[in-house]
Coordinates of C-alpha atoms and ligand atoms in Angstrom, one line a residue:
X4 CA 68.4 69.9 90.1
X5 CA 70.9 71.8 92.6
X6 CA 70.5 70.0 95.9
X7 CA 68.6 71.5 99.1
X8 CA 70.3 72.5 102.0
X9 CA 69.0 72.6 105.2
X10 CA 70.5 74.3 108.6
X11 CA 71.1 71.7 111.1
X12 CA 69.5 73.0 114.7
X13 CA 68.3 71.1 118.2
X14 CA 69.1 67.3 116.1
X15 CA 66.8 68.5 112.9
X16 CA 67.6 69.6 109.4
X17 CA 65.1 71.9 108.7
X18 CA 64.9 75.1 106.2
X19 CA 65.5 79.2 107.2
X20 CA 62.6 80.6 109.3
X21 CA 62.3 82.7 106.2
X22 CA 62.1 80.1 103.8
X23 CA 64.4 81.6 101.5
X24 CA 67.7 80.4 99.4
X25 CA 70.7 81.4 98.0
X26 CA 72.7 79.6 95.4
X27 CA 76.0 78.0 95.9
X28 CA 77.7 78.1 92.4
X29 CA 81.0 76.4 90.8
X30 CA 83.3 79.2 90.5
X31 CA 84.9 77.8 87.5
X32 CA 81.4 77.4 86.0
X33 CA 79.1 79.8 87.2
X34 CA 76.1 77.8 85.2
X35 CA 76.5 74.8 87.6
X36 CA 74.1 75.5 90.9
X37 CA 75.3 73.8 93.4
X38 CA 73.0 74.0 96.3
X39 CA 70.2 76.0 97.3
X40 CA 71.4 77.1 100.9
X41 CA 68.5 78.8 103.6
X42 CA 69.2 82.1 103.9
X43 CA 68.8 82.3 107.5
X44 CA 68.6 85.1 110.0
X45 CA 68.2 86.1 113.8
X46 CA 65.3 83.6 114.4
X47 CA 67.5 80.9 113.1
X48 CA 70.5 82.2 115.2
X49 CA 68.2 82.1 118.8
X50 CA 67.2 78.8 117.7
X51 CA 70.7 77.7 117.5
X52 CA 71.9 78.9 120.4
X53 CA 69.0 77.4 122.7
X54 CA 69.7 74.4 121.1
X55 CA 73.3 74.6 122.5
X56 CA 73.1 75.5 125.6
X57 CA 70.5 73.2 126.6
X58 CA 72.7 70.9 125.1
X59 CA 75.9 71.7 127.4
X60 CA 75.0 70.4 130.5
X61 CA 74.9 67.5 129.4
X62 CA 77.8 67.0 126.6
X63 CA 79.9 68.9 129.3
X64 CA 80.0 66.2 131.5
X65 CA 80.0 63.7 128.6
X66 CA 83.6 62.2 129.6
X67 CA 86.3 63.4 127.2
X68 CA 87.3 60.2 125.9
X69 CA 84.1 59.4 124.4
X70 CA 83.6 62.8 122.9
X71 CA 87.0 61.9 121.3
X72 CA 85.5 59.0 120.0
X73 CA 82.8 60.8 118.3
X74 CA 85.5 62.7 116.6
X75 CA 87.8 59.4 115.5
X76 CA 84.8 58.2 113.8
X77 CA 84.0 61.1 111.9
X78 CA 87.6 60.8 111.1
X79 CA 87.5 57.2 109.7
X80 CA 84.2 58.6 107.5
X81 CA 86.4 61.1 105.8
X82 CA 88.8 58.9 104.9
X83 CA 86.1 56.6 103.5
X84 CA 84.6 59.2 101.7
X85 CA 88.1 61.6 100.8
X86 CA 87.6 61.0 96.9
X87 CA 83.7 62.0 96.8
X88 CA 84.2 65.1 99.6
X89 CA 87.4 65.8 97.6
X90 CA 85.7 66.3 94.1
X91 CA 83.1 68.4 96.2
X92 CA 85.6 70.7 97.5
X93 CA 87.2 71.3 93.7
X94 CA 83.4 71.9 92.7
X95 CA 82.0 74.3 94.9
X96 CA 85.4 76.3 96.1
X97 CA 87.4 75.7 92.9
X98 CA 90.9 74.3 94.2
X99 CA 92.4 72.0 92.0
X100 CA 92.2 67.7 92.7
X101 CA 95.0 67.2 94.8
X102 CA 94.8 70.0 97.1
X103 CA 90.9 69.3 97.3
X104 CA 92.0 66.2 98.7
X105 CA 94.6 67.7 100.8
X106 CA 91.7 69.8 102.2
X107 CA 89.9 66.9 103.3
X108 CA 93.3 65.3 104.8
X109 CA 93.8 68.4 106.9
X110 CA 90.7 67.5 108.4
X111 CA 91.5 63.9 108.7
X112 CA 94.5 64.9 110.7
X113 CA 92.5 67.3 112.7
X114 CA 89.6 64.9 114.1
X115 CA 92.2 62.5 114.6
X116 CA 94.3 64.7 116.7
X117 CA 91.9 66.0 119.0
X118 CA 89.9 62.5 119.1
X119 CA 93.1 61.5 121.0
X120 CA 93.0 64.9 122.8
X121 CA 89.8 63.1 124.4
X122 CA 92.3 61.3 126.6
X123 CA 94.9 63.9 127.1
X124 CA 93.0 67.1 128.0
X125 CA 95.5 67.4 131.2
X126 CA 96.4 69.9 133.6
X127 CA 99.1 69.9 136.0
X128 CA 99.4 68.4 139.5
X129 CA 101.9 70.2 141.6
X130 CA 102.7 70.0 145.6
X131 CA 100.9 72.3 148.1
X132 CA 102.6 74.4 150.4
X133 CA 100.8 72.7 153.3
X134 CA 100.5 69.1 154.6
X135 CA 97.6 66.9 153.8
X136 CA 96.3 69.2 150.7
X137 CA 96.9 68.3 147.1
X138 CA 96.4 71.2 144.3
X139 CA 96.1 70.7 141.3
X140 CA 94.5 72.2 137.4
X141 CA 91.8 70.9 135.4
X142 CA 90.4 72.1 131.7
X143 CA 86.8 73.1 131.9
X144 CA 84.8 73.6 129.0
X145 CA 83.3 77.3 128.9
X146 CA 79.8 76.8 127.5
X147 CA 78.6 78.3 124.3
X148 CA 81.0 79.1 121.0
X149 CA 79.8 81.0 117.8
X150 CA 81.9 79.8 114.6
X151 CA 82.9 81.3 111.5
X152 CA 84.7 79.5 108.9
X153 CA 85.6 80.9 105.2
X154 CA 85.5 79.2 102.3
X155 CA 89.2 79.2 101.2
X156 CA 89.6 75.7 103.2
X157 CA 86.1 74.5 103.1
X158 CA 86.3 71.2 105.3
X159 CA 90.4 71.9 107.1
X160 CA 89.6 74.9 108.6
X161 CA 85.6 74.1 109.8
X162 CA 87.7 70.8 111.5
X163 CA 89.8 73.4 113.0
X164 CA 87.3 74.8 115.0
X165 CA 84.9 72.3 115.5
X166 CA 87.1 69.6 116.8
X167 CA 88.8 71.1 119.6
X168 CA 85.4 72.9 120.6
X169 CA 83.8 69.6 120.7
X170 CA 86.6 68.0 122.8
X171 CA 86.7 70.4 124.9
X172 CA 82.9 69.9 125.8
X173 CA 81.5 73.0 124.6
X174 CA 78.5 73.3 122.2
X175 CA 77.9 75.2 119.1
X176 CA 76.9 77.1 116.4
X177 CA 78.0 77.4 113.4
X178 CA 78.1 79.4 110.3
X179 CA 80.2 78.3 107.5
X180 CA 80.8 81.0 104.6
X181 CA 78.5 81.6 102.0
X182 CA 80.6 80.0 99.4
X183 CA 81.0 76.8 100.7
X184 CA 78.3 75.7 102.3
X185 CA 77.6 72.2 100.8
X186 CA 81.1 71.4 101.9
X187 CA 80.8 72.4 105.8
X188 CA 77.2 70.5 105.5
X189 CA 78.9 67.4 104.2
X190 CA 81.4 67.6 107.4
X191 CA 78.4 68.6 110.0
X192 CA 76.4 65.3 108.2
X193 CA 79.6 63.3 109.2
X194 CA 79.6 64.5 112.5
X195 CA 76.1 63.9 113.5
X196 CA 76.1 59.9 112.2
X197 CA 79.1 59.6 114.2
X198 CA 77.1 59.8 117.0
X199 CA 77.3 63.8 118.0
X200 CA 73.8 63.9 120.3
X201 CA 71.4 66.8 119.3
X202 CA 71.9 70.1 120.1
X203 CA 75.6 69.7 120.3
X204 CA 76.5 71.2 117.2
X205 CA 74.0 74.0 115.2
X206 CA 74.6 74.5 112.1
X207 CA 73.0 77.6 110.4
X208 CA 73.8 79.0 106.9
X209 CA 73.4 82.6 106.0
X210 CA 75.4 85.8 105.5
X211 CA 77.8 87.7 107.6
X212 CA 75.1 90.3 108.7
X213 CA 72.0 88.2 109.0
X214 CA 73.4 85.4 110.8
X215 CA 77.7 85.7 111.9
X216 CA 76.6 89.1 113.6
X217 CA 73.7 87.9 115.2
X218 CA 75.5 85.2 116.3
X219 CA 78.2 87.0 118.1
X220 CA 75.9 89.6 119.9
X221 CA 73.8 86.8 121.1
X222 CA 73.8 87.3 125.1
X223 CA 74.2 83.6 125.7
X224 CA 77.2 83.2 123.4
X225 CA 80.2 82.7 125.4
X226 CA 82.7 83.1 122.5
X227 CA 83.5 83.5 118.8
X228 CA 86.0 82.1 117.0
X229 CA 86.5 83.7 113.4
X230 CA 88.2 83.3 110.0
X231 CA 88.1 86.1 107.6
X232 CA 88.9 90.0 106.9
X233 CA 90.9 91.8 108.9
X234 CA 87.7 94.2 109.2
X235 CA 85.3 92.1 109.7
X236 CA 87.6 90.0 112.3
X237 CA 88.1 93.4 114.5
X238 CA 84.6 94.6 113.9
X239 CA 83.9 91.2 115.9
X240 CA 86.7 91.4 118.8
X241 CA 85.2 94.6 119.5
X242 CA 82.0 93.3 120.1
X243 CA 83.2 90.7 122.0
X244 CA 85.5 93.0 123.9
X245 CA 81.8 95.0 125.2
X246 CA 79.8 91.6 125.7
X247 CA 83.0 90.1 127.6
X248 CA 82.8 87.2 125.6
X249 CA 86.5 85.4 124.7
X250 CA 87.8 85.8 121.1
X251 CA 89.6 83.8 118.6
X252 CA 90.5 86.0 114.6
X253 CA 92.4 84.9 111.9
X254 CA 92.9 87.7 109.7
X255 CA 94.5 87.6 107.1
X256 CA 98.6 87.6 106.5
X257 CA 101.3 89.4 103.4
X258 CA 103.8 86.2 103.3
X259 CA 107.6 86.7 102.3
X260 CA 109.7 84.5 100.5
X261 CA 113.4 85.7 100.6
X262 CA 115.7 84.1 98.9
X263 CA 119.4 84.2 99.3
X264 CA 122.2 83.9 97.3
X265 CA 123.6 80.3 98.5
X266 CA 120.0 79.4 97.8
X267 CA 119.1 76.0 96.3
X268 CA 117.8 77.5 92.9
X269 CA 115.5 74.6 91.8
X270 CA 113.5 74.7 95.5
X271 CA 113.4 77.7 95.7
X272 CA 111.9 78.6 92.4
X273 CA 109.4 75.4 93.1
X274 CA 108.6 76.6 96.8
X275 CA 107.9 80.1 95.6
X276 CA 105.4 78.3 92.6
X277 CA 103.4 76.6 95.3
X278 CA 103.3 79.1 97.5
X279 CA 102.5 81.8 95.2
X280 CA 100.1 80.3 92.7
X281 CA 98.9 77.0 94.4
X282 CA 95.2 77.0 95.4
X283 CA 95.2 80.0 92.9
X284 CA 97.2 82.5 95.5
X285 CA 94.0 82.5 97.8
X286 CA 95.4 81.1 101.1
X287 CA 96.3 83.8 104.3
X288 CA 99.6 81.8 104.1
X289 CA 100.0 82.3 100.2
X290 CA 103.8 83.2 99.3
X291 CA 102.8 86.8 97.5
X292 CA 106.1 88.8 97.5
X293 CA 109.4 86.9 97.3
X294 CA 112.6 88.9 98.2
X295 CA 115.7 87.8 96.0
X296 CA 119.0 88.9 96.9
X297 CA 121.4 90.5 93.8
X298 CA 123.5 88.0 93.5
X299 CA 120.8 85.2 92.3
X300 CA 118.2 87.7 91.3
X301 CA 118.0 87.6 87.6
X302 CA 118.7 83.5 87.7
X303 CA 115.6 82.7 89.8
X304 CA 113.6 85.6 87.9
X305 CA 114.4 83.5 84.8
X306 CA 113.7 80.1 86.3
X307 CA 110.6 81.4 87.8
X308 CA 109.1 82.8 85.3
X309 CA 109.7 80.3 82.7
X310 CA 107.8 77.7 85.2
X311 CA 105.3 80.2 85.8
X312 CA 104.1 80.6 82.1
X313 CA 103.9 76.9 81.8
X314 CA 101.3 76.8 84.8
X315 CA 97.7 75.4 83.7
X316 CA 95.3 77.3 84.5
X317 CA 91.3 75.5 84.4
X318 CA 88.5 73.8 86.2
X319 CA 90.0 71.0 88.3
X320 CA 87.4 68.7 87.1
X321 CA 88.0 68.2 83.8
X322 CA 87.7 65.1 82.1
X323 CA 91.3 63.9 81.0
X324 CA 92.9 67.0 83.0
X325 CA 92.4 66.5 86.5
X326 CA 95.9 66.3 87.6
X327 CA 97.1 68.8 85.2
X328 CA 95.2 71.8 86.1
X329 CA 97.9 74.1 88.6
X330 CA 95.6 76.9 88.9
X331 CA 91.9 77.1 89.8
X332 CA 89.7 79.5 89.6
X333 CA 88.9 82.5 91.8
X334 CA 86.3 82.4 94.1
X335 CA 83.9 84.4 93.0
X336 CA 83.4 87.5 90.7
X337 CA 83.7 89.9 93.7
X338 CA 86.9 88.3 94.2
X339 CA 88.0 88.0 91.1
X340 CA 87.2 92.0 90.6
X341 CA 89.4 92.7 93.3
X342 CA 92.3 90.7 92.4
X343 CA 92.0 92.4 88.9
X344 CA 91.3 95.8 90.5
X345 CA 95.3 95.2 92.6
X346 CA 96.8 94.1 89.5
X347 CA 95.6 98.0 88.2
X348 CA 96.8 99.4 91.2
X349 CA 100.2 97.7 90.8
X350 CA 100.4 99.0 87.2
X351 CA 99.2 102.5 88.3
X352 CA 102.0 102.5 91.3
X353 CA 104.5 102.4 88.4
X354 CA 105.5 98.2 89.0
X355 CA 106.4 96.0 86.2
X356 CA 103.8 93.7 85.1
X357 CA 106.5 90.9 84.3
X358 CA 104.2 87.7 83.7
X359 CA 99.8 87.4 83.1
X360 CA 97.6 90.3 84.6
X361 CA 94.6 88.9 83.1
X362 CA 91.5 87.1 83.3
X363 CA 91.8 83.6 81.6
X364 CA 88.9 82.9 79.3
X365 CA 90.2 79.8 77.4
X366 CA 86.8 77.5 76.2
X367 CA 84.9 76.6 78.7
X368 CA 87.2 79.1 80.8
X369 CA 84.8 81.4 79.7
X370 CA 81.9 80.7 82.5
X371 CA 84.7 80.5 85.7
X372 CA 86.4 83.4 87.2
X373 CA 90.3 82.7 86.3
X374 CA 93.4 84.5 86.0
X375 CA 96.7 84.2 84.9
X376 CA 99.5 83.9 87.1
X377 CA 100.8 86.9 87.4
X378 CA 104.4 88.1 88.9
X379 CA 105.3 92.0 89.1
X380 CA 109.1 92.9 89.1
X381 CA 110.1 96.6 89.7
X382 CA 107.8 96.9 93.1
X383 CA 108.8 99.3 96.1
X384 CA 108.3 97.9 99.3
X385 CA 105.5 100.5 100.2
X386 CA 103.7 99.9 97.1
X387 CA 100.0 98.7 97.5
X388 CA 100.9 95.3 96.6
X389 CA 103.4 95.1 98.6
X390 CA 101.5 95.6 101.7
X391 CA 98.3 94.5 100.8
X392 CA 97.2 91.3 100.8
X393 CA 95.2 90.2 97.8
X394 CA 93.9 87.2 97.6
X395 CA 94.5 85.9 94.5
X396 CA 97.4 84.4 92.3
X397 CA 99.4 87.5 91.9
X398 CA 103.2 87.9 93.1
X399 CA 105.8 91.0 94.1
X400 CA 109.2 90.0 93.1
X401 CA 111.6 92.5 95.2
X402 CA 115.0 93.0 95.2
X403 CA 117.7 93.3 98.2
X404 CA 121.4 93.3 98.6
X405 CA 121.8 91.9 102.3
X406 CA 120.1 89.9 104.9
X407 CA 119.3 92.4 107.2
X408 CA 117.6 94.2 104.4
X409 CA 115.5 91.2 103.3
X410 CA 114.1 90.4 107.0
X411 CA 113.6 94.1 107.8
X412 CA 111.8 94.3 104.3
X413 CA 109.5 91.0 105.2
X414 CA 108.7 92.3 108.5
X415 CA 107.9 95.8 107.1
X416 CA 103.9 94.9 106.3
X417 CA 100.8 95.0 108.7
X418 CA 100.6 91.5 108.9
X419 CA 102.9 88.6 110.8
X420 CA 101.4 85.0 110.1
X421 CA 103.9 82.6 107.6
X422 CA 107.7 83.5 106.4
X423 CA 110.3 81.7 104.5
X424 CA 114.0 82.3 103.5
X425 CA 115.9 79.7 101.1
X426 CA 119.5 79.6 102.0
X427 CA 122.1 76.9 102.7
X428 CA 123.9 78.5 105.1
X429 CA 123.1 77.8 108.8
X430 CA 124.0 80.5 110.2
X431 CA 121.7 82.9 108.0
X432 CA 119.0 80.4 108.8
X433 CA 119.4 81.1 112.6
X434 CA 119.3 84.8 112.2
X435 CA 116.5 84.1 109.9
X436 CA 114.7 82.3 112.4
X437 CA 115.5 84.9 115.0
X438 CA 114.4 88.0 113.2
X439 CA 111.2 87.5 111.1
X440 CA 108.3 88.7 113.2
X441 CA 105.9 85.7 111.6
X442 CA 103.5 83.2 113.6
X443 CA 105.0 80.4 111.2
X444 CA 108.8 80.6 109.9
X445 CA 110.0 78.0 107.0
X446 CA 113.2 77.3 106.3
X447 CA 113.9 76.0 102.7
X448 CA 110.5 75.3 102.6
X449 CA 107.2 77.6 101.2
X450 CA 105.4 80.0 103.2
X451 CA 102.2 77.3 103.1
X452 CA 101.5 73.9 104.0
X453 CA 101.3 74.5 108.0
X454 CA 100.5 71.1 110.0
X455 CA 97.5 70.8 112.2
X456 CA 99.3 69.7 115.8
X457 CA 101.5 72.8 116.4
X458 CA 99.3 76.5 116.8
X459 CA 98.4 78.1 113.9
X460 CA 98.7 82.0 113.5
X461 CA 100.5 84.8 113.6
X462 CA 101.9 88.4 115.0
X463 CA 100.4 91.9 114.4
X464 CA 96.9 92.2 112.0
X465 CA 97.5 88.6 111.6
X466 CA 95.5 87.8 114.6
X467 CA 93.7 88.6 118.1
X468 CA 93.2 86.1 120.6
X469 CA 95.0 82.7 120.8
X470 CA 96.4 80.3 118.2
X471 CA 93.8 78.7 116.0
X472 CA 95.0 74.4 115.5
X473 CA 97.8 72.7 117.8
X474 CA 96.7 71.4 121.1
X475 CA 97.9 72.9 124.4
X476 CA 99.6 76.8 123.1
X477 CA 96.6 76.1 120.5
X478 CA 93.1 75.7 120.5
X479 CA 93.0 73.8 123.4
X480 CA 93.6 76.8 125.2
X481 CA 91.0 79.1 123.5
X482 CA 88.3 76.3 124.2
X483 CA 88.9 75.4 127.4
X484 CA 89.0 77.1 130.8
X485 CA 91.6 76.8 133.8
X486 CA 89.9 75.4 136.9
X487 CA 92.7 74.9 139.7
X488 CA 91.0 72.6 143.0
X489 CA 92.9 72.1 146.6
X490 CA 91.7 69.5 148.4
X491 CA 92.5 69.7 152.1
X492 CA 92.2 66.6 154.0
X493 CA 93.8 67.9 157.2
X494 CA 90.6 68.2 159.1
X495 CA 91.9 71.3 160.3
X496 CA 92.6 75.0 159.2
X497 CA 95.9 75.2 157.2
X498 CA 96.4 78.9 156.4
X499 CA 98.2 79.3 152.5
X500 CA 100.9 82.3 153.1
X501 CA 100.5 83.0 156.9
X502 CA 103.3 82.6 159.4
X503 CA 101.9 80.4 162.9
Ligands
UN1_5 C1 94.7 79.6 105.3 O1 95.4 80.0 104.4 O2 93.7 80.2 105.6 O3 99.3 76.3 106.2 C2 95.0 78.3 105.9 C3 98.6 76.2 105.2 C4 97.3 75.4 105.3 C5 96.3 76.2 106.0 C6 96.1 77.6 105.3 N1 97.6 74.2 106.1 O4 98.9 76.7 104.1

């Protein structure tokens, strides 16, 4: 029997005001039911947000350190529970063992960091202009924050939100995505027993349009911070532009790889593996064109594809397999339509299909939604999937003849959030570093694998609003509010600015 989910609103798990379920399904078995999720809507959402903001007072003035605290705890419970949370992430969102794991260490690291944020939320004091008056800037909390969370990092990226919010002293309500909600009910769970008081935290399940719409028109929502589409992330700004209400997107990114001549062939081939095909090409960071200069092109091509062929593609879970699976399978069959629909559009465009381009079916294959790692040669930089981003395990292999070229050519899509470049020359590092219009720059390293204490995003459709992750230049930012205080203890009037 799938298990029963319940939204978490005002302390209580309790079922949609509907009283009607969706199912959340094993991509790489569609016959396993997961859960059975509440399929909530606008009653839910008012709910929720009553439930939070009666809750603020109260968890506003809740010193920092011990809302920290709450968060350390939950931190210690994930590590006590990594392996079973783990095996629930491979199950319901697909990724293979040990970056399931790594999804539940991102969240480790996150409640950790901002549990000790709990102590360090400062401002600045600075001298007054005047005698007998201090000045000085303190972090407020803001009130009310509507969160959306996607499935492609089912615990990391709820932590993301969650944990600085909750430092911070706002409340909540949440709504993880659709695909994953057993995981971001396993992580609320953890929160609540460590000691998060009711009302704090609301978590409702649903769809975009019943309940992540709802929840960013709400009147007494103060802000929204979103993972997701590009569309459905400016769809949202906009509304929050009209309601006044502060915004946080993540939208989405077209990573480049370049690799240079003087590059370290062996990394850079391995780099461009994990970054192209590791949690089956469906991260906003994922590594899905690599630029290779002339000189080392055919090499790496070689080396590349000869690694990529050997990739295993399967469910994550498999008895006797689980650390030999590479590639997972795609999220769902929307999903995995589209990623198949780009891999038609790339042929139609007129790019080689060098490596895969189809479904996997292989025994028990058959009931997931997988497909082969697949690497295009012969793309044009204002190809389709070039520019596009798609989700999926799918790479652009393009050839240049200088630097300049390469960096113009990585900068040259609508997005900005992770580059690389592979060379072992410092100086084209520096220049490298200088140049690429990304959020997140890696040198002789992958386009993926950000770390939780530094801000998390990028330039152009990559984002609007501040950094998600990091602390101060991060979320701390988003989820806190400047409150500056001079205290004059003159006992007369000091006039700021005016000459006596
Ligand atoms: C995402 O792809 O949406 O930097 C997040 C990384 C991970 C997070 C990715 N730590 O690849």
């Amino acid at each position: 029997m799938p298990e029963k989910i319940k939204n978490y609103i005002a302390g209580e798990w309790i079922e949609a005001a509907s009283g009607n379920t969706f199912e959340s399904r094993n991509p790489a078995d569609s016959r396993e039911v997961i859960g059975l999720i509440p399929d909530s809507n606008a009653e839910d959402v008012d709910k929720a947000v009553a439930a939070a903001r009666s809750a603020f007072p109260s968890w506003s003035q809740t010193p920092a350190p011990l809302r920290g605290e709450i968060l350390f705890r939950a931190g210690e419970l994930l590590v006590k529970r990594k392996v079973p949370l783990g095996e629930l992430v491979c199950r319901e969102m697909g990724k293979i063992m040990p970056e399931s794991l790594g999804d539940v260490q991102e969240a480790i690291d996150m409640l950790y960091y901002m549990g000790g944020e709990g102590r360090r939320l400062s401002g600045e004091t600075v001298p007054s202009e005047l005698p007998n008056k201090d000045a000085r800037s303190l972090r407020a909390p803001i009130g009310v924050f509507a969160q959306i969370t996607p499935w492609n990092f089912p615990i990391a990226i709820p932590s993301w939100k969650l944990a600085p919010a909750l430092v911070a002293g706002n409340t909540l309500v949440y709504k993880p995505a659709e695909e994953s909600p057993v995981c971001a009910t396993r992580l609320v769970e953890i929160l609540v027993e460590s000691g998060l008081p009711s009302g704090v935290l609301n978590l409702v399940h649903g769809f975009g349009e019943s309940v992540g719409e709802p929840m960013v028109r709400h009147p007494d929502v103060d802000g929204v911070s979103f993972t997701g589409s590009n569309a459905v992330g400016e769809k949202l700004a906009a509304i929050c532009g009209t309601q006044h209400k502060d915004y946080m997107m993540e939208t989405g990114g077209k990573n480049a790889i370049i690799i240079m001549d003087d590059a370290n062939l062996d990394l850079a081939v391995s780099g461009a593996l994990w970054g192209g095909f590791g949690t089956t090409g469906q991260r906003c960071t994922a590594s899905s064109r690599l630029i290779v200069q002339n000189g080392i092109y055919d090499r790496f091509l070689e080396t590349f594809t000869r690694r990529a062929e050997k990739l295993k593609v399967g469910n994550g879970l498999e008895k006797g397999l689980e650390t030999k699976i590479d590639i997972g399978p795609i999220i769902s069959k929307e999903q995995h339509q589209k990623v198949l629909d780009y891999i038609e559009i790339g042929l139609n465009e007129g790019a080689t299909l060098h490596l895969g381009g189809k479904p996997y079916c292989e025994g028990s294959c058959a009931y997931g939604t997988f497909i082969e790692p697949t690497i295009f040669t012969d793309v044009r930089p204002a190809m389709r999937i070039a520019q596009e981003e798609i989700f999926g395990p799918v790479v652009s292999v393009i050839r240049v003849s200088e630097l300049e070229e390469a960096i113009a050519l990585a900068n040259d899509v609508p997005f900005g959030l992770s580059s690389a470049i592979y060379s072992q020359d410092v100086n084209t590092t520096a220049i490298a570093e200088r140049d690429l219009d990304a959020g997140l720059i890696y040198i002789n390293a992958s386009t993926i694998g950000a770390e939780i204490q530094l801000p998390f995003g990028g330039t152009k459709r990559t984002g609007l609003g501040p950094r998600e992750a990091g602390g101060r230049g991060g979320a701390l930012d988003f989820y806190t509010q400047w409150k500056v205080i001079y205290r004059d203890f003159s006992g007369q009037l000091q006039k700021a600015q005016i000459d006596d």
